[in-house]
Short mmCIF file of C-alpha atoms in Angstrom, two decimals:
data_model
loop_
_atom_site.label_atom_id
_atom_site.label_comp_id
_atom_site.label_asym_id
_atom_site.label_seq_id
_atom_site.Cartn_x
_atom_site.Cartn_y
_atom_site.Cartn_z
CA MET U 1 -35.89 61.94 -29.10
CA SER U 2 -36.13 59.94 -26.09
CA ARG U 3 -33.71 60.12 -23.07
CA TYR U 4 -33.85 59.07 -19.38
CA ARG U 5 -32.62 57.96 -16.45
CA VAL U 6 -31.63 54.23 -15.56
CA GLN U 7 -32.02 53.88 -11.85
CA VAL U 8 -29.09 51.81 -10.21
CA GLN U 9 -28.09 51.60 -6.67
CA ALA U 10 -24.81 52.67 -4.40
CA LEU U 11 -24.13 48.99 -4.11
CA PRO U 12 -20.77 46.94 -5.28
CA ALA U 13 -23.15 44.25 -7.22
CA GLN U 14 -26.48 44.11 -8.63
CA THR U 15 -28.84 42.74 -11.37
CA PHE U 16 -31.84 44.65 -12.66
CA THR U 17 -33.76 44.57 -15.60
CA ALA U 18 -34.92 48.01 -17.22
CA GLN U 19 -37.11 49.05 -20.24
CA LEU U 20 -35.14 50.77 -22.40
CA GLY U 21 -37.69 52.20 -25.43
CA VAL U 22 -39.13 49.04 -26.47
CA ASN U 23 -36.73 46.76 -25.59
CA THR U 24 -35.97 45.21 -21.91
CA LEU U 25 -32.63 44.36 -20.86
CA THR U 26 -30.88 42.65 -18.12
CA ILE U 27 -28.12 44.75 -16.37
CA GLU U 28 -25.34 43.42 -13.92
CA MET U 29 -22.92 45.52 -12.43
CA GLN U 30 -20.21 43.80 -10.65
CA TRP U 31 -17.24 45.52 -8.79
CA ALA U 32 -13.98 44.72 -9.50
CA VAL U 33 -11.78 45.49 -6.74
CA ARG U 34 -8.74 45.11 -8.10
CA LEU U 35 -9.13 47.06 -11.02
CA GLN U 36 -11.41 49.40 -9.22
CA VAL U 37 -14.35 49.65 -11.61
CA PHE U 38 -17.52 48.28 -12.43
CA GLN U 39 -17.96 45.31 -14.71
CA VAL U 40 -21.05 45.36 -16.57
CA ASN U 41 -22.80 42.66 -18.64
CA ILE U 42 -26.21 43.26 -20.51
CA ARG U 43 -28.39 40.45 -21.81
CA ALA U 44 -31.71 41.05 -24.01
CA ALA U 45 -35.02 40.09 -22.99
CA SER U 46 -34.28 36.51 -24.90
CA GLY U 47 -31.05 35.69 -22.45
CA ALA U 48 -28.63 36.61 -25.50
CA LEU U 49 -25.73 37.95 -24.05
CA LEU U 50 -25.44 41.80 -25.81
CA THR U 51 -21.85 42.03 -24.18
CA ALA U 52 -19.86 40.88 -20.83
CA GLY U 53 -17.22 42.55 -18.89
CA ARG U 54 -17.57 46.36 -20.22
CA TYR U 55 -16.17 48.67 -17.98
CA LEU U 56 -18.62 51.37 -16.37
CA LEU U 57 -16.80 54.82 -17.04
CA PRO U 58 -18.28 58.43 -17.98
CA GLY U 59 -19.05 58.78 -20.91
CA VAL U 60 -19.02 55.66 -22.33
CA ASP U 61 -21.72 54.43 -24.41
CA LEU U 62 -22.08 50.82 -22.97
CA LEU U 63 -24.39 49.62 -26.28
CA ALA U 64 -21.91 50.88 -28.59
CA GLY U 65 -19.83 48.58 -30.76
CA LEU U 66 -21.61 45.40 -30.17
CA TYR U 67 -20.55 42.35 -31.83
CA PRO U 68 -21.91 40.77 -33.88
CA PRO U 69 -23.82 44.01 -34.58
CA SER U 70 -27.47 43.49 -33.36
CA LYS U 71 -30.33 44.35 -36.19
CA VAL U 72 -32.11 46.08 -33.11
CA ASN U 73 -31.21 49.47 -31.97
CA TYR U 74 -31.01 49.32 -28.55
CA GLY U 75 -29.92 53.43 -28.71
CA SER U 76 -26.93 54.00 -25.84
CA LEU U 77 -26.70 53.72 -22.54
CA THR U 78 -23.89 56.31 -21.07
CA LEU U 79 -22.71 57.05 -17.34
CA GLU U 80 -23.13 60.44 -16.56
CA GLY U 81 -21.22 62.06 -13.59
CA ALA U 82 -18.14 60.61 -11.22
CA GLN U 83 -16.37 58.10 -11.72
CA PRO U 84 -18.34 55.12 -9.78
CA THR U 85 -17.59 53.45 -6.93
CA PRO U 86 -19.60 51.10 -4.46
CA ASP U 87 -20.63 54.00 -2.78
CA ASN U 88 -21.68 56.73 -4.70
CA LEU U 89 -23.27 55.01 -8.15
CA GLY U 90 -26.59 56.32 -8.20
CA LYS U 91 -25.72 59.53 -6.53
CA ASP U 92 -23.00 61.25 -7.87
CA ASN U 93 -23.41 60.03 -11.12
CA PHE U 94 -26.10 58.43 -13.48
CA LEU U 95 -27.21 56.09 -16.10
CA VAL U 96 -28.88 57.68 -19.18
CA TRP U 97 -30.63 55.97 -22.03
CA SER U 98 -30.72 57.47 -25.08
CA ASP U 99 -32.75 56.46 -28.23
CA GLU U 100 -30.29 58.59 -30.71
#
């Protein structure tokens, strides 16, 4: 079992590439002011959109229930800690990837 933190910054918008096991994913986070939540888009290395508009909430696996179901096992990507805001993202909480 592998498990590690994915580095994020306390910013209202960011795009970064993360090596998650054998897969490289591009993660886009955008703060939705009216909703007071981050919305997340995730793309495979090929550029294929895996998920769009998911809310970044504690305990929610951003890679669960991809549709159409992927033949690739991307593992799980979950936020642990406090409800994220542009000020506390990556400080009071963190993204954790696991291959389980």
